Every structure is written in structure tokens, then in C-alpha cells.
Short mmCIF file of C-alpha atoms in Angstrom, two decimals:
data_model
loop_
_atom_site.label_atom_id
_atom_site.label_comp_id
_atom_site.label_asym_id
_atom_site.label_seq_id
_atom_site.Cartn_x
_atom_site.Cartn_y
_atom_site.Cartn_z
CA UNK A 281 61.17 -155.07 37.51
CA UNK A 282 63.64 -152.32 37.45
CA UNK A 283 63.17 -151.98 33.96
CA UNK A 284 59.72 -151.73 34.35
CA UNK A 285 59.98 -149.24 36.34
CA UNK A 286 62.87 -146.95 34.42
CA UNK A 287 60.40 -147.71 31.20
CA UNK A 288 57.34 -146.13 33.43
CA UNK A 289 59.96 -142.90 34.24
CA UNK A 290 60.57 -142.58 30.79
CA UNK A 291 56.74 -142.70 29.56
CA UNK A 292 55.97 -140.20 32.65
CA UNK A 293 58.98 -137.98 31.10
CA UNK A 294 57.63 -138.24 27.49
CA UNK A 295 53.95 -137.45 28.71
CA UNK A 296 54.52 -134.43 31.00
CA UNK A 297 56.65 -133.21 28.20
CA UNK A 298 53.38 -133.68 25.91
CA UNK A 299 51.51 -131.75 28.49
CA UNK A 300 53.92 -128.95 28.76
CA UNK A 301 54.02 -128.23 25.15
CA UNK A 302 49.88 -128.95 24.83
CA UNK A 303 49.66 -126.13 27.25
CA UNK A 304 51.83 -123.78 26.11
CA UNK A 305 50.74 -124.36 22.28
CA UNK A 306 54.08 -124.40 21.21
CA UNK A 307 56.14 -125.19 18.21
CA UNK A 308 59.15 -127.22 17.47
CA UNK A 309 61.50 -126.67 14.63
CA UNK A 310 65.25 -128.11 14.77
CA UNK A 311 67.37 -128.51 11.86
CA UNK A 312 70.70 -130.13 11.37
CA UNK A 313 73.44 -129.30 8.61
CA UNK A 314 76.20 -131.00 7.32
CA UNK A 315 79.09 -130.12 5.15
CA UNK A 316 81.48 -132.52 3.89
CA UNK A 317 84.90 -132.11 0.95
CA UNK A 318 84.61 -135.30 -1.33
CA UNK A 319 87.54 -133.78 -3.24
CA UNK A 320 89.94 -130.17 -2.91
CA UNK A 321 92.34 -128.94 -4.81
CA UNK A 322 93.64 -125.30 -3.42
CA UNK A 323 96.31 -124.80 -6.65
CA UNK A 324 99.12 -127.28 -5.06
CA UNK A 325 97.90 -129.80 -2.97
CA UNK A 326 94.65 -132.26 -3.10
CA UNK A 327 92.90 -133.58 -0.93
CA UNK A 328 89.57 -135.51 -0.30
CA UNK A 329 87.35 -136.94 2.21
CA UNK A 330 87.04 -134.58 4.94
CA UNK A 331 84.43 -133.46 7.12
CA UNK A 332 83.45 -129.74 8.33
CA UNK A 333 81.02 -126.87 8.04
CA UNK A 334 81.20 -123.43 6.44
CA UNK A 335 81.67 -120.59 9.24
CA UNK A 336 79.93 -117.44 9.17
CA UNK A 337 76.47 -117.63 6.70
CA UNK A 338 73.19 -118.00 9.13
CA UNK A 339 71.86 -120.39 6.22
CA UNK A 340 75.30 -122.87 7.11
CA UNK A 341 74.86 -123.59 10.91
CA UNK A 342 75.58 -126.59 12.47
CA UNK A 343 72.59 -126.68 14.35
CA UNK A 344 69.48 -124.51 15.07
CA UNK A 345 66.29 -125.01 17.09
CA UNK A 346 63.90 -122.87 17.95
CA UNK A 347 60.77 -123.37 20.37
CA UNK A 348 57.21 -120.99 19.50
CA UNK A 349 54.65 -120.30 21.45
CA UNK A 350 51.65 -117.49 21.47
CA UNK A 351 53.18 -114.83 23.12
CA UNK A 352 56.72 -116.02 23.70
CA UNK A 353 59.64 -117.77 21.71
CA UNK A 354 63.58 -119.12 21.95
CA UNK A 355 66.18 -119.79 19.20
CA UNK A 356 69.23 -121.22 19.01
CA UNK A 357 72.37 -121.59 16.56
CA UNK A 358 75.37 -123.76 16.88
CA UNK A 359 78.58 -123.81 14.06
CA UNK A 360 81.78 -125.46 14.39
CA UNK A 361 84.60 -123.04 14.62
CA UNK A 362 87.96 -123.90 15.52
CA UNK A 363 89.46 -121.89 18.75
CA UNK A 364 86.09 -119.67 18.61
CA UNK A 365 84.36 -117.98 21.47
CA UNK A 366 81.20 -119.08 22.41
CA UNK A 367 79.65 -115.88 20.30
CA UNK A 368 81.85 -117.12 17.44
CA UNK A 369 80.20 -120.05 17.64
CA UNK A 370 76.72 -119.43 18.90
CA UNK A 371 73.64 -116.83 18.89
CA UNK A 372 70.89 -117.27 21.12
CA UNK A 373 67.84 -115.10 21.62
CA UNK A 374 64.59 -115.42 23.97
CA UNK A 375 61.42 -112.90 22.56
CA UNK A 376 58.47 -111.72 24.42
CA UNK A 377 55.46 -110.27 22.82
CA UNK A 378 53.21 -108.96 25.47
CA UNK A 379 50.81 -107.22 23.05
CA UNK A 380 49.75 -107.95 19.39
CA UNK A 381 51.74 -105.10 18.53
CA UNK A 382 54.69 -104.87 20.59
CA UNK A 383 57.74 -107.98 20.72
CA UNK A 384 60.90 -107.14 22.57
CA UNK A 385 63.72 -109.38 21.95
CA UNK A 386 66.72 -110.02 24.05
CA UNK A 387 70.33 -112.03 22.89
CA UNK A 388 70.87 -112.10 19.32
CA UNK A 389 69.56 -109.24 17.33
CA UNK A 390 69.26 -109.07 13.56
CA UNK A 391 67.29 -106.89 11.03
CA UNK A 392 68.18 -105.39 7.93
CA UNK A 393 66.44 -103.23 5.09
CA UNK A 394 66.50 -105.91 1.97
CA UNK A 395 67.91 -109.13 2.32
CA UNK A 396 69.16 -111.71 -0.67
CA UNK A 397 68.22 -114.41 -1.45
CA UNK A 398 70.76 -116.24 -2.86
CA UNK A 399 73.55 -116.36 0.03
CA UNK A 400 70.96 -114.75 2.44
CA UNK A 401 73.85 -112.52 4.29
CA UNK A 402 75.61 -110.13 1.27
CA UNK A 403 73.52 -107.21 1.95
CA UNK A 404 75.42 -104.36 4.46
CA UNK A 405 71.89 -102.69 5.06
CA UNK A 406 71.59 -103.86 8.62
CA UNK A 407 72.73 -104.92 12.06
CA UNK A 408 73.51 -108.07 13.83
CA UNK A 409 74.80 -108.10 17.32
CA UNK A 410 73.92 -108.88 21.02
CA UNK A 411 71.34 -106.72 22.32
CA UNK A 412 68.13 -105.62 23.40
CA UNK A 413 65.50 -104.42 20.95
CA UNK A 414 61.75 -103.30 20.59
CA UNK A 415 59.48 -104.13 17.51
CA UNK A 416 56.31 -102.01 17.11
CA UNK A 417 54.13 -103.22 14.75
CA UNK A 418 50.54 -101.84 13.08
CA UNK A 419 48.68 -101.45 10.45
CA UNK A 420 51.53 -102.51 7.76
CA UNK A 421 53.85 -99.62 9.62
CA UNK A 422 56.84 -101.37 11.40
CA UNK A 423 59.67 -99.41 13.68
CA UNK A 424 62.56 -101.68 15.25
CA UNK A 425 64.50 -100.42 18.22
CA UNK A 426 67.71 -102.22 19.20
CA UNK A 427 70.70 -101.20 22.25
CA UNK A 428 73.51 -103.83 21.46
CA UNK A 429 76.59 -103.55 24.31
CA UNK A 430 77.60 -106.70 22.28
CA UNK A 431 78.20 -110.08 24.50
CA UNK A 432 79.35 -109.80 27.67
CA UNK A 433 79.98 -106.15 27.30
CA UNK A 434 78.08 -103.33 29.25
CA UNK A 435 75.94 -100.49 27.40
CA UNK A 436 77.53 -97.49 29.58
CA UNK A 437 81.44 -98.22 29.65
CA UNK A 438 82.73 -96.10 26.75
CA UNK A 439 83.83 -99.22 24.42
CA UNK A 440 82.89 -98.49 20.79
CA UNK A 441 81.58 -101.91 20.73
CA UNK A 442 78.51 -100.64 21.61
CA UNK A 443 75.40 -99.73 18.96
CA UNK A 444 72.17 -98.13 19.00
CA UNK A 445 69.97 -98.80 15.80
CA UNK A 446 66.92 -97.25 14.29
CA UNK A 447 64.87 -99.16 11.53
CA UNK A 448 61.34 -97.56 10.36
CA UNK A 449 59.21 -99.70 7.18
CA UNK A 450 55.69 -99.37 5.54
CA UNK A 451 54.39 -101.78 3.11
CA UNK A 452 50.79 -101.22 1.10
CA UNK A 453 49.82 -101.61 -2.74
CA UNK A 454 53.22 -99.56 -3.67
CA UNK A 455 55.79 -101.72 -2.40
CA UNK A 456 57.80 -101.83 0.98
CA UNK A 457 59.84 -98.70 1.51
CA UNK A 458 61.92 -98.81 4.77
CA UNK A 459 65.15 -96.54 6.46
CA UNK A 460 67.42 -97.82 8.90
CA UNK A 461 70.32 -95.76 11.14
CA UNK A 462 73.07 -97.42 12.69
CA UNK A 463 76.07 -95.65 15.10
CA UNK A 464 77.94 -96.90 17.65
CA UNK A 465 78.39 -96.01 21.47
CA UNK A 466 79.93 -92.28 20.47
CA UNK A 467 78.07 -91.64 16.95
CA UNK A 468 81.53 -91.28 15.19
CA UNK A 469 80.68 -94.27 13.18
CA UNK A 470 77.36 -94.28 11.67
CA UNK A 471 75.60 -96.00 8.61
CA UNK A 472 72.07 -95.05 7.18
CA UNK A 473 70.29 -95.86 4.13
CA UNK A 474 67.15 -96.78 2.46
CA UNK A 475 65.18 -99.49 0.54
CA UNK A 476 62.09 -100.06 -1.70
CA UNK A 477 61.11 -103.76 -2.84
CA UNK A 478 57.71 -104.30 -5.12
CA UNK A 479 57.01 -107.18 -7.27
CA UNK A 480 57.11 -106.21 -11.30
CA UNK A 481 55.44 -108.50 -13.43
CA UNK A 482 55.74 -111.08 -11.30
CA UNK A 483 59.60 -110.31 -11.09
CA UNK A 484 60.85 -109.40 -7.44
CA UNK A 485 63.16 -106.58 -6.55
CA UNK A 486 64.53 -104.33 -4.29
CA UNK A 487 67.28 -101.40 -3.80
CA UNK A 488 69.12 -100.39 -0.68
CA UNK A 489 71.03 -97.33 -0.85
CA UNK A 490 73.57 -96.61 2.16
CA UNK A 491 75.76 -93.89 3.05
CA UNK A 492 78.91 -94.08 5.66
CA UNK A 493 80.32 -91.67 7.83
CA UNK A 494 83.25 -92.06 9.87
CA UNK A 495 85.51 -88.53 10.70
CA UNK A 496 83.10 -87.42 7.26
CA UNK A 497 80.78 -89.03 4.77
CA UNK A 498 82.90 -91.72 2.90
CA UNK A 499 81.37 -93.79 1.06
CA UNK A 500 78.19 -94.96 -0.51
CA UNK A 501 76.57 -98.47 -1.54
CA UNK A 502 74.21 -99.36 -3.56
CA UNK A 503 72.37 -102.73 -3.65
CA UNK A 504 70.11 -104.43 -6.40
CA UNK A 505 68.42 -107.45 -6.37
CA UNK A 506 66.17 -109.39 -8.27
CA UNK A 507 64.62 -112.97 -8.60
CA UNK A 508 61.97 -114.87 -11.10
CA UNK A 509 60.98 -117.95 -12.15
CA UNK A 510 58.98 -119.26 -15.48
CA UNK A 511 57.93 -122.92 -15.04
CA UNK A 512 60.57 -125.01 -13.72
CA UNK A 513 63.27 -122.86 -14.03
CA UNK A 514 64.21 -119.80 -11.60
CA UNK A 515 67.01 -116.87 -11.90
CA UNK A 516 68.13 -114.47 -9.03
CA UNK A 517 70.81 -111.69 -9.04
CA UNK A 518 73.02 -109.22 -6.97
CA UNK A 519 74.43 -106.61 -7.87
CA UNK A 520 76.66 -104.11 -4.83
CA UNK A 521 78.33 -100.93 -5.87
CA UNK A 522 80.65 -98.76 -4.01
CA UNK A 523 81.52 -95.43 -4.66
CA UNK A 524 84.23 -94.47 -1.65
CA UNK A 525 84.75 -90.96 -1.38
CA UNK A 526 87.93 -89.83 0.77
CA UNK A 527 90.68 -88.67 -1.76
CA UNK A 528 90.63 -90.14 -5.29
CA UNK A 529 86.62 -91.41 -5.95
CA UNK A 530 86.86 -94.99 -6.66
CA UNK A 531 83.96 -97.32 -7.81
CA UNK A 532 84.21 -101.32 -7.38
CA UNK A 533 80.96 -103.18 -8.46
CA UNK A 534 80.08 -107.05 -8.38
CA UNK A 535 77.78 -109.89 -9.08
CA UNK A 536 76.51 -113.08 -7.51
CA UNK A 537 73.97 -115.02 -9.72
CA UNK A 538 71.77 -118.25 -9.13
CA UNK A 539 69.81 -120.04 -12.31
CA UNK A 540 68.19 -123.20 -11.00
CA UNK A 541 66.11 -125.78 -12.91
CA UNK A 542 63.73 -127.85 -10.80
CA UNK A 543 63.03 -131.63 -12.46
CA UNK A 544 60.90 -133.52 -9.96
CA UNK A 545 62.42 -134.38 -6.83
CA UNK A 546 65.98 -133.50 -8.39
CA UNK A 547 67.29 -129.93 -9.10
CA UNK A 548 70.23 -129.00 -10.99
CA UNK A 549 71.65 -124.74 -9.82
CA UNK A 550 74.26 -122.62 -11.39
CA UNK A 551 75.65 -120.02 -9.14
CA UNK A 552 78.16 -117.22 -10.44
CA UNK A 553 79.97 -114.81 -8.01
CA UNK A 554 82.27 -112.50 -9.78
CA UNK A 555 83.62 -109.95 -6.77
CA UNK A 556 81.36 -108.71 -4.19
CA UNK A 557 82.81 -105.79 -3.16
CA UNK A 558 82.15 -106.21 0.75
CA UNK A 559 82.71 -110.04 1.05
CA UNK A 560 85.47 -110.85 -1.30
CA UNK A 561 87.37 -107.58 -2.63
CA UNK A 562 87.12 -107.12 -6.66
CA UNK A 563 90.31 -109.50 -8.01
CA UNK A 564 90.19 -110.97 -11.28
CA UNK A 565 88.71 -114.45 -10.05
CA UNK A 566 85.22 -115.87 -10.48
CA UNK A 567 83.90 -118.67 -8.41
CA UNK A 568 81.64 -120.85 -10.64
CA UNK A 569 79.38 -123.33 -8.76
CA UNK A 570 77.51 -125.89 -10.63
CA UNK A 571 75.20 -128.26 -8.27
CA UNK A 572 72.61 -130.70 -8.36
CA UNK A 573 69.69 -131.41 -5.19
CA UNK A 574 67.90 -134.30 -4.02
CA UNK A 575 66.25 -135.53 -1.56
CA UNK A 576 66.88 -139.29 0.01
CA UNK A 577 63.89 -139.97 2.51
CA UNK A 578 63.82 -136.62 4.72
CA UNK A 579 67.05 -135.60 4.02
CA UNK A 580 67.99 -133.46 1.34
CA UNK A 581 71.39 -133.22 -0.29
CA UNK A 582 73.53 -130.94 -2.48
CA UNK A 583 76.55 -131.92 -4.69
CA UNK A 584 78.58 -129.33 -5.96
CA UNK A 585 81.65 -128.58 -8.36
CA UNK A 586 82.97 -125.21 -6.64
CA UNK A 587 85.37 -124.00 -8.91
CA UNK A 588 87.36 -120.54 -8.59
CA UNK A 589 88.71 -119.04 -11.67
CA UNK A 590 91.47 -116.46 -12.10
CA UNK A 591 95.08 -116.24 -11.76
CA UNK A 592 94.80 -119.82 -9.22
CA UNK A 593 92.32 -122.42 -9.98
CA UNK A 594 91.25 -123.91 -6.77
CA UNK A 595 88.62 -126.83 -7.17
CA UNK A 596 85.82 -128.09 -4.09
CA UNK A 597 83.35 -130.62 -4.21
CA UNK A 598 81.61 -130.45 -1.66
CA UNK A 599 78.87 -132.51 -0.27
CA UNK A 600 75.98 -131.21 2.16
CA UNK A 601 73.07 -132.82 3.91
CA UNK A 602 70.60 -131.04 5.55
CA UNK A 603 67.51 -132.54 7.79
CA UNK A 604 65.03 -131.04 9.05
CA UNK A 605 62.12 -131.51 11.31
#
């Protein structure tokens, strides 16, 4: 009888659950990824077997959900970082969207002029922090208001922490050409830039070009990007390139690169990243990635030989599983 009873609980729990969601029309999306080493070799020692994630890269989370409704919406992201905060290891947001045009967002705030594709983070053109921000959106025009204090932190206290950004975009038949301003709490730091992005023959690309000023303008980035396919087989590229100004004018440039060939259900990538100049200096190293993905029922997995090149070779295979649903 009692388990009668606990079964009828569980039902009742299911079915108001059904109800909720029926009412409120919304969606559910949850994914789960998984990173493990089947082999390492750092230059000395090997090793192989072990389990983890990579920190940092949105696209590498431990866990994400997100709930969607009409008019309202909540996200979540977990990684797993050793001794981390909970903002190390978390973002969270909750949106609101009173009117079709108008969506204010509170938590985690992220936008950005132009955005890769390959590693989906190597662009500088943007912001991501805690905050509060205002989307107004119309007729293909687009302006993005954001206050970020930062977690935990309060807006009118003095720390530098704190940001204010500015991002303005149009898109029509031309292309999408967008501007963005960035400063913190006492507008001694401040970033700005613009982008364009079009489709060229059925090749897409965009540029971002940012200037810095901190104490004086000091240095400026460019950013190109640009992705095709023909058949099965698709090509994207990065290219960043400083030019820092204060005392002797130095110029660093790099490259990340993805080819991919898709054969079925199975798809074999080769990724190239020879010294981005914000995310890994400009040494004389390459990393060389060769991978192949495929899918076993409704997970999908990715093998790879990650192999850095220079003055050091340093070997990773590492093994990832992602599901989705």
C-alpha cells in the first residue's frame, strides 16, 4: 500500500510538473559534457586514464540548462574547477522581456561585436561579467545596455571592478555593422571598436577593429574571420593582430584554423593554432589537433591527438562526450 501510495505522489509530481510547463509554454534544453585524458605526455612524464574538464571556454562546461518561455527565461552553467569560487565555477542569468522589443537581463552578461566560430571565445570585442543590462531591439537596429558591479560587488563603491558597456548594431542587405564601448567604474580603462560581417560568395566573414586606452591610447587589434564549406568538407580561420603602441611599436599576429570533412555519421577535423596573441602569447610552438566525431546512440564523441610543437613536445589524447537533450 505504501508504495502505492509514494507511486501516486510521484505521478501527481510528474503531472503538475506537465501542467506547469503546459502553461507557461516553456522550453527545456540541458546538456552534459565530458572530458576525459586516454593518454598525456607533458615533455617528461606520461600519463593516462584520467578524468576532468577544460576550464574557461563557454563551449566546455560541465553542465548547462536553460528553461524558455514567451516572455521570460533562466540559464545555467556549471564547470569543475579546483579551489574556484562559485563565479569561477558558475554563471547564472534570469531575462525578462516585457515587450517585443525590449529584454532586460540580470546575472551573467555577455555580448560581443563578432564572435568565432571555431573556439567560440578568442575574440576581445566584448564583455562578459555580472550585471544588469537592457536590449532594445527593432526593425534590424539593436542597442545593448549593460551596468556590471561584477558578483557580489556593489555598482557605487569606487572598486574598478565595476563596468558600464555600450553596444549599437544594424543588419540589412549590406551586412551587419555594429560598435561597442567598454570602461570601467572611473573611465581610465576603456576599449571600443567596430565590426562588419556579410556573406561573400557564400563565404562568411567578419572584422573587428579595437582600440585601448589606459593613461593614453595603447594599442590596437584587429580581428579576421572567415568560414566555408563545399560539399562535405568545411574550412574556418582566425586571424588577431596587435599593434601596441607605448614606446617601441610592436606587432604580434596569429592563427587558429579548423578543416573538417563530414563522412556520414563520422567526421574527421584538423585544427591548427599557431599563437593567438591574447590567449597564448606568440612563442615558437604550434598546437596541431587532429580528431575524428561520432555519434553512439544520442551521444556524440570526439577523439583527438592534441599535439604541441616547438621547443617541448607535449602530447594529449583526449576523449569527450557530449549529450544533449
Amino acid at each position: 500500500i505504501g508504495g502505492f501510495f509514494q507511486m501516486k505522489k510521484i505521478v501527481g509530481i510528474l503531472l503538475a510538473g506537465a501542467l506547469l510547463t503546459s502553461a507557461f509554454a516553456a522550453d527545456f534544453s540541458a546538456q552534459v559534457k565530458m572530458k576525459g585524458s586516454l593518454a598525456n605526455f607533458d615533455g617528461t612524464n606520461f600519463k593516462a586514464l584520467s578524468m576532468g574538464v577544460d576550464n574557461g571556454a563557454d563551449y566546455n562546461q560541465l553542465f548547462a540548462t536553460s528553461v524558455t518561455a514567451d516572455k521570460a527565461g533562466a540559464e545555467i552553467k556549471f564547470w569543475l574547477k579546483e579551489n574556484a569560487v562559485v563565479t569561477d565555477a558558475s554563471k547564472f542569468k534570469i531575462w525578462i522581456q516585457p515587450m517585443d522589443m525590449l529584454k532586460i537581463t540580470f546575472g551573467q552578461n555577455a555580448f560581443n561585436l563578432n564572435q568565432e566560430s571555431i573556439d567560440y571565445y578568442r575574440s576581445d570585442s566584448g564583455i562578459d561579467s555580472f550585471g544588469y543590462s537592457v536590449n532594445v531591439a527593432m526593425n534590424g537596429f539593436a542597442l545593448d545596455f549593460m551596468m556590471a558591479p561584477g558578483y557580489n560587488n556593489f555598482w557605487f563603491n569606487g572598486k574598478e571592478v565595476a563596468s558600464t558597456a555600450l553596444k549599437a548594431e544594424y543588419a540589412a542587405d549590406f551586412g551587419k555593422i555594429n560598435a561597442i564601448l567598454v570602461a570601467n567604474a572611473n573611465f581610465k580603462d576603456i576599449k571600443f571598436g567596430a565590426g562588419y560581417a556579410n556573406n561573400f560568395g557564400g563565404i562568411d566573414m567578419w572584422a573587428n577593429v579595437l582600440g585601448y586606452v589606459n593613461n593614453g591610447f595603447n594599442k590596437l587589434r584587429v580581428e579576421l574571420f572567415g568560414k566555408g564549406s563545399v560539399d562535405a568538407f568545411s574550412w574556418a580561420a582566425f586571424v588577431p593582430v596587435e599593434i601596441n603602441i607605448p614606446g617601441k611599436v610592436t606587432v604580434a599576429a596569429g592563427l587558429v584554423a579548423k578543416v573538417s570533412y563530414q563522412l556520414n555519421a563520422c567526421g574527421v577535423d584538423l585544427y591548427i593554432n599557431k599563437g593567438d596573441v591574447t590567449k597564448w602569447g606568440t612563442g615558437t610552438s604550434i598546437q596541431v589537433r587532429p580528431g575524428v566525431r561520432f555519434n553512439v546512440g544520442a551521444a556524440s564523441m570526439e577523439i583527438q591527438a592534441d599535439m604541441n610543437i616547438g621547443d617541448t613536445f607535449t602530447l594529449d589524447v583526449p576523449l569527450m562526450c557530449n549529450l544533449s537533450w
